[in-house]
């Protein structure tokens, strides 16, 4: 069985496991005050070239969205793609826990439609009975594996500044985004153009862990207490510090993302050659492909994957590669797809 | 330097690490649907002798308090010792995140004063302008290492039933509580007399992990969504399932607690022999001892510990043993204390 | 200038004012414990033929939505028409204050599409990463003046029961709904088929005031505290009790609604005779009519109204009648419209 | 029966009623956009001598506390007297609705102990596991009728500035406070030294209504949306604007407060002459007096009042005068007390 179900089926990258094993006997202080956490923060600040940024390590993606958006003034609403993770697959975490209303913006292949964004912001700002926009939430890669370009990010910053909004970037799959062929962003640029963002670890080889980075000074007060209040402060913070240290000390972060992308791109090329139609074509680690509904049973018996959109006669399925995927996985998958062509 | 600072300075118990290493190459399904999580749930249900209980694995203590108390009807207030963890050291997590008001009850050596509990419940129930009591929160061991007996728990259940309250037990240090010499409770009894409770892993040899157990059917709806909404659902749930599996398959849970207690008791006996006065004397892994303020500097240079209460000429300091503490640590500590007598 | 802007431009019905004037010198107990509040509750319980219902008087519509939905278990999401008041014009009150996520359901002329309702409920119940449906919110009349029939309400109850959902009815304009020609519902039937609902006073001749009625025993605990916690408990509760007493003691409630509807229906007939196209045609007090954009300036100089939907060459405007509108208002309005035909 | 139960048993001051009657037939725009609301805002800005302040009219005291404190950054905790209204008699409104934790500060006769305030602020700021102080809440008059002086307010401002805290003043009984003989504050000074505060109408002759005044520019964004989200935006805002207009156009606000105080002071003098001991002696409209428990039944048969603190043999009862109290009420009450001396 080929596992293209997701990028969190693995335990953790061997280099990370190695660090955990080697340091297990050390007695360290708790709640993120240990030396590995400090080292990891320094590495990240260096990577984003911003000594003044505040870096916090959290456990998971939804948690980091909840904590990050909890820093947005409580009277504000969050602008998100209608396909955004917080709008669809976080069980209403933002509404219930950070208690911000969401405003849904149209999306094109998972990316925010800037025209609709501006229309909605104006409409809401003009009518005091509507929710009050205060932050834009995007994710990179998006839910459909597409990525934002530097031009996109500049445009979003421009809109954010024009309407006095904060800009938050969910980087659960930022490793894949930043190593895509078509990518022209860097961690430094993302830090520069957003107010806060996070770097995902869980879907990039870590057992747990996301790094929240805050550059806007207005959002830097009360953060540790917010983290604690949301139940997100890890007693044995060493496991976050240590693993992010491992991820950034030798650029493992990029290596893991790159490998996942390379395999995905081989897969995409293979599928297209066979005549399969891709949805939201991208060069990151997620591949969305149309398959006939009658072939789903056969495919499911050979490959683990998720169905995304069910249409009348076709289904868009998602195939995800990761650093544990292999060239053989890709080649075998292409063979299997050949059988249904 | 002897480390009696806390019971979460360690990485994790070697047997747990071993499990992680051995299973790292397995590809498993996410969000707690993996086989180890199922096995761990079965072990715990067997241990509490309740097939109908719902078991969820969460990451940390404050998180489990937030999630567990989020299940209490939202109009209700939570009754807690004035020294309770949620009342003092969770940065207001309950008020901000589960949005329940707290009602402070007097405590004696960290245990709830049942008389004051009933006085406050009645007072609040009679005045509709006061917050409305709906749940009792206790922790075992308490913040002062003391423990509740079966008689205590029966009394709390009786009060809870009389006033239509839920009973929640915070078991961050339940391993130590259940292996104390004076203990007469079991996981089965705790499950029987509470509506929901949790078994702490982080302070008992795990890297992360607390097991929330819900027996009251009224509290079983929407739990997974609540966990997700509080940012507490782990993508790689395997690390929670696996470690709790390790903790319960060969009674490691009790072994770890027992070792911490045994060393603590040796320490207590030693200190008392030297004439030191203990505060909130108990037979669990926390030792509270009065030391003269003038001796703090010397002690701090030899032993890592925390100061709990600062008085005019004395300070109550806390010494915590764990499964990584050694007989030598205890003996050396007693020698050091001898020097200040 | 003809005022068809809304149904809350008036002060209050003269009979209500009379009651306030006559009782002003009485000294009464506070927070809803006065005799007029008791009398009003009795009148309403009689009207709904349910001695066991709990009746509370609140100040405004959004407040009553917030309080009523705050009683829904906190883990649940609220299903609402995409055009529902809570989904559009309450500034995100539900998300921020009762902290429930909303699930948008398609609407047809302001009424919930039952097919889409069931599709969304199933989809959300099957995916634990989506928000968890727990209540259906409808309003009657709807935002477009349309009304639900007994058959509709039975169908909604059926769906609610099938999926274990509560059913909440926002009756801000219930007076108009229940006196519409096509209406076959009564307060008794609404109470019977919903779990909780409210009767609007503000848009039906009262200065302030909405009556929340709870029939489901599961929702009756902690209500007064919830009202207090949401800042919705009026110290001088007499003004709510007294005015609802005035509204129900001689069926003034229906008289006010009837007059508004009768005038609206004359207006609708007149506009249609002139060839104007109505949107979401209904027989309640709101009239939605298409007018050419070029005529808006002229119309605005003669009639106060609100624009609802702006299209390329046309705008759907809303004309609202109330008990203070007159036959002359309607006749004059028709003359004015004649000028733009 | 003499009614000293509270200062909200009345309907409303005749001059206010007169305004309501006279304007009832006017058709006005909703949600606070009417002319009377504008006039009232102008009067208040003039009274506080601050053209830049933002003024909002809300319905009740708890509501205004909830809304005002909702503007404080969500990560912050609120410092309040342990006897403060939000800490005791708002059913946990702040914790549940604005979701801020409270930090209890010792009080002396209802006034905040500045020493304890500073101790607690420092303690909380130093320990990141404790809630994070961000605002001071006081009320004037306090729950015990005592008042803050200019010196007090300057000291509070100094502490607030030192620790980066906002200062909020609950003025539910500000009319009585500002007309007390010993008072040296004015609305202008209060506006100058606080960040936001409110002027109570309900307990000072209005049917409903409190005026929230915000001077700190950091707190001025998203206020209307916050009001709406808390269900506190009145559709017929005219009733708030109109009544505050009536309260301030001819200094009625002070006249009402003065009359209540004068009568209370006669009562206090009378009771002291008879040898009764006063608790928290003050010169505002609340009188707290010790009476023997055996005399409570007799007193209750002659005077309406509330019991505040029940001691072994005595009870501290509260007698409240208002503008509807009379000289005869006071004289008769003194006679009644004479009977139990």
JSON list of N, CA, C and O in Angstrom, two decimals, chain C residues 163-185:
[
{"chain": "C", "resi": 163, "resn": "UNK", "atom": "N", "xyz": [-31.55, 14.87, 14.04]},
{"chain": "C", "resi": 163, "resn": "UNK", "atom": "CA", "xyz": [-30.11, 15.10, 14.23]},
{"chain": "C", "resi": 163, "resn": "UNK", "atom": "C", "xyz": [-29.78, 15.67, 15.60]},
{"chain": "C", "resi": 163, "resn": "UNK", "atom": "O", "xyz": [-28.70, 16.20, 15.81]},
{"chain": "C", "resi": 164, "resn": "UNK", "atom": "N", "xyz": [-30.74, 15.59, 16.52]},
{"chain": "C", "resi": 164, "resn": "UNK", "atom": "CA", "xyz": [-30.47, 16.01, 17.90]},
{"chain": "C", "resi": 164, "resn": "UNK", "atom": "C", "xyz": [-30.07, 17.49, 17.98]},
{"chain": "C", "resi": 164, "resn": "UNK", "atom": "O", "xyz": [-29.07, 17.86, 18.59]},
{"chain": "C", "resi": 165, "resn": "UNK", "atom": "N", "xyz": [-30.87, 18.32, 17.33]},
{"chain": "C", "resi": 165, "resn": "UNK", "atom": "CA", "xyz": [-30.61, 19.76, 17.29]},
{"chain": "C", "resi": 165, "resn": "UNK", "atom": "C", "xyz": [-31.70, 20.52, 18.05]},
{"chain": "C", "resi": 165, "resn": "UNK", "atom": "O", "xyz": [-32.85, 20.07, 18.12]},
{"chain": "C", "resi": 166, "resn": "UNK", "atom": "N", "xyz": [-31.35, 21.66, 18.60]},
{"chain": "C", "resi": 166, "resn": "UNK", "atom": "CA", "xyz": [-32.35, 22.55, 19.17]},
{"chain": "C", "resi": 166, "resn": "UNK", "atom": "C", "xyz": [-32.88, 23.46, 18.05]},
{"chain": "C", "resi": 166, "resn": "UNK", "atom": "O", "xyz": [-32.17, 23.74, 17.08]},
{"chain": "C", "resi": 167, "resn": "UNK", "atom": "N", "xyz": [-34.10, 23.94, 18.24]},
{"chain": "C", "resi": 167, "resn": "UNK", "atom": "CA", "xyz": [-34.70, 24.84, 17.25]},
{"chain": "C", "resi": 167, "resn": "UNK", "atom": "C", "xyz": [-35.06, 26.17, 17.93]},
{"chain": "C", "resi": 167, "resn": "UNK", "atom": "O", "xyz": [-35.85, 26.19, 18.89]},
{"chain": "C", "resi": 168, "resn": "UNK", "atom": "N", "xyz": [-34.44, 27.24, 17.44]},
{"chain": "C", "resi": 168, "resn": "UNK", "atom": "CA", "xyz": [-34.62, 28.59, 18.01]},
{"chain": "C", "resi": 168, "resn": "UNK", "atom": "C", "xyz": [-35.28, 29.47, 16.96]},
{"chain": "C", "resi": 168, "resn": "UNK", "atom": "O", "xyz": [-34.83, 29.52, 15.82]},
{"chain": "C", "resi": 169, "resn": "UNK", "atom": "N", "xyz": [-36.34, 30.19, 17.35]},
{"chain": "C", "resi": 169, "resn": "UNK", "atom": "CA", "xyz": [-37.00, 31.10, 16.41]},
{"chain": "C", "resi": 169, "resn": "UNK", "atom": "C", "xyz": [-36.88, 32.54, 16.89]},
{"chain": "C", "resi": 169, "resn": "UNK", "atom": "O", "xyz": [-37.28, 32.88, 18.01]},
{"chain": "C", "resi": 170, "resn": "UNK", "atom": "N", "xyz": [-36.29, 33.36, 16.03]},
{"chain": "C", "resi": 170, "resn": "UNK", "atom": "CA", "xyz": [-36.14, 34.80, 16.28]},
{"chain": "C", "resi": 170, "resn": "UNK", "atom": "C", "xyz": [-37.42, 35.48, 15.81]},
{"chain": "C", "resi": 170, "resn": "UNK", "atom": "O", "xyz": [-37.73, 35.50, 14.62]},
{"chain": "C", "resi": 171, "resn": "UNK", "atom": "N", "xyz": [-38.16, 36.01, 16.77]},
{"chain": "C", "resi": 171, "resn": "UNK", "atom": "CA", "xyz": [-39.45, 36.61, 16.43]},
{"chain": "C", "resi": 171, "resn": "UNK", "atom": "C", "xyz": [-39.45, 38.13, 16.52]},
{"chain": "C", "resi": 171, "resn": "UNK", "atom": "O", "xyz": [-40.44, 38.72, 16.94]},
{"chain": "C", "resi": 172, "resn": "UNK", "atom": "N", "xyz": [-38.36, 38.73, 16.12]},
{"chain": "C", "resi": 172, "resn": "UNK", "atom": "CA", "xyz": [-38.29, 40.20, 16.18]},
{"chain": "C", "resi": 172, "resn": "UNK", "atom": "C", "xyz": [-39.51, 40.83, 15.49]},
{"chain": "C", "resi": 172, "resn": "UNK", "atom": "O", "xyz": [-40.03, 41.84, 15.93]},
{"chain": "C", "resi": 173, "resn": "UNK", "atom": "N", "xyz": [-39.96, 40.20, 14.40]},
{"chain": "C", "resi": 173, "resn": "UNK", "atom": "CA", "xyz": [-41.15, 40.68, 13.69]},
{"chain": "C", "resi": 173, "resn": "UNK", "atom": "C", "xyz": [-42.26, 39.64, 13.71]},
{"chain": "C", "resi": 173, "resn": "UNK", "atom": "O", "xyz": [-42.99, 39.45, 12.74]},
{"chain": "C", "resi": 174, "resn": "UNK", "atom": "N", "xyz": [-42.41, 38.97, 14.84]},
{"chain": "C", "resi": 174, "resn": "UNK", "atom": "CA", "xyz": [-43.40, 37.90, 14.94]},
{"chain": "C", "resi": 174, "resn": "UNK", "atom": "C", "xyz": [-44.83, 38.45, 14.88]},
{"chain": "C", "resi": 174, "resn": "UNK", "atom": "O", "xyz": [-45.75, 37.78, 14.39]},
{"chain": "C", "resi": 175, "resn": "UNK", "atom": "N", "xyz": [-45.00, 39.67, 15.37]},
{"chain": "C", "resi": 175, "resn": "UNK", "atom": "CA", "xyz": [-46.33, 40.29, 15.32]},
{"chain": "C", "resi": 175, "resn": "UNK", "atom": "C", "xyz": [-46.82, 40.41, 13.88]},
{"chain": "C", "resi": 175, "resn": "UNK", "atom": "O", "xyz": [-47.98, 40.14, 13.58]},
{"chain": "C", "resi": 176, "resn": "UNK", "atom": "N", "xyz": [-45.93, 40.80, 13.00]},
{"chain": "C", "resi": 176, "resn": "UNK", "atom": "CA", "xyz": [-46.30, 40.91, 11.60]},
{"chain": "C", "resi": 176, "resn": "UNK", "atom": "C", "xyz": [-46.52, 39.52, 11.00]},
{"chain": "C", "resi": 176, "resn": "UNK", "atom": "O", "xyz": [-47.47, 39.29, 10.25]},
{"chain": "C", "resi": 177, "resn": "UNK", "atom": "N", "xyz": [-45.66, 38.57, 11.36]},
{"chain": "C", "resi": 177, "resn": "UNK", "atom": "CA", "xyz": [-45.77, 37.22, 10.80]},
{"chain": "C", "resi": 177, "resn": "UNK", "atom": "C", "xyz": [-47.12, 36.59, 11.16]},
{"chain": "C", "resi": 177, "resn": "UNK", "atom": "O", "xyz": [-47.80, 36.02, 10.30]},
{"chain": "C", "resi": 178, "resn": "UNK", "atom": "N", "xyz": [-47.51, 36.70, 12.41]},
{"chain": "C", "resi": 178, "resn": "UNK", "atom": "CA", "xyz": [-48.69, 35.98, 12.88]},
{"chain": "C", "resi": 178, "resn": "UNK", "atom": "C", "xyz": [-50.00, 36.61, 12.42]},
{"chain": "C", "resi": 178, "resn": "UNK", "atom": "O", "xyz": [-51.07, 36.02, 12.57]},
{"chain": "C", "resi": 179, "resn": "UNK", "atom": "N", "xyz": [-49.92, 37.82, 11.89]},
{"chain": "C", "resi": 179, "resn": "UNK", "atom": "CA", "xyz": [-51.14, 38.47, 11.42]},
{"chain": "C", "resi": 179, "resn": "UNK", "atom": "C", "xyz": [-51.18, 38.57, 9.90]},
{"chain": "C", "resi": 179, "resn": "UNK", "atom": "O", "xyz": [-52.03, 39.25, 9.34]},
{"chain": "C", "resi": 180, "resn": "UNK", "atom": "N", "xyz": [-50.24, 37.88, 9.27]},
{"chain": "C", "resi": 180, "resn": "UNK", "atom": "CA", "xyz": [-50.25, 37.86, 7.79]},
{"chain": "C", "resi": 180, "resn": "UNK", "atom": "C", "xyz": [-51.41, 37.01, 7.31]},
{"chain": "C", "resi": 180, "resn": "UNK", "atom": "O", "xyz": [-51.79, 36.03, 7.96]},
{"chain": "C", "resi": 181, "resn": "UNK", "atom": "N", "xyz": [-51.94, 37.37, 6.15]},
{"chain": "C", "resi": 181, "resn": "UNK", "atom": "CA", "xyz": [-53.07, 36.62, 5.60]},
{"chain": "C", "resi": 181, "resn": "UNK", "atom": "C", "xyz": [-52.73, 35.15, 5.40]},
{"chain": "C", "resi": 181, "resn": "UNK", "atom": "O", "xyz": [-53.52, 34.26, 5.68]},
{"chain": "C", "resi": 182, "resn": "UNK", "atom": "N", "xyz": [-51.53, 34.90, 4.91]},
{"chain": "C", "resi": 182, "resn": "UNK", "atom": "CA", "xyz": [-51.17, 33.52, 4.57]},
{"chain": "C", "resi": 182, "resn": "UNK", "atom": "C", "xyz": [-50.68, 32.72, 5.78]},
{"chain": "C", "resi": 182, "resn": "UNK", "atom": "O", "xyz": [-50.33, 31.55, 5.65]},
{"chain": "C", "resi": 183, "resn": "UNK", "atom": "N", "xyz": [-50.64, 33.33, 6.93]},
{"chain": "C", "resi": 183, "resn": "UNK", "atom": "CA", "xyz": [-50.09, 32.66, 8.11]},
{"chain": "C", "resi": 183, "resn": "UNK", "atom": "C", "xyz": [-51.03, 31.58, 8.64]},
{"chain": "C", "resi": 183, "resn": "UNK", "atom": "O", "xyz": [-52.24, 31.78, 8.73]},
{"chain": "C", "resi": 184, "resn": "UNK", "atom": "N", "xyz": [-50.45, 30.43, 9.04]},
{"chain": "C", "resi": 184, "resn": "UNK", "atom": "CA", "xyz": [-51.27, 29.41, 9.71]},
{"chain": "C", "resi": 184, "resn": "UNK", "atom": "C", "xyz": [-50.65, 29.00, 11.05]},
{"chain": "C", "resi": 184, "resn": "UNK", "atom": "O", "xyz": [-50.98, 27.96, 11.60]},
{"chain": "C", "resi": 185, "resn": "UNK", "atom": "N", "xyz": [-49.72, 29.84, 11.55]},
{"chain": "C", "resi": 185, "resn": "UNK", "atom": "CA", "xyz": [-49.10, 29.55, 12.85]},
{"chain": "C", "resi": 185, "resn": "UNK", "atom": "C", "xyz": [-49.74, 30.38, 13.96]},
{"chain": "C", "resi": 185, "resn": "UNK", "atom": "O", "xyz": [-50.40, 31.39, 13.69]}
]
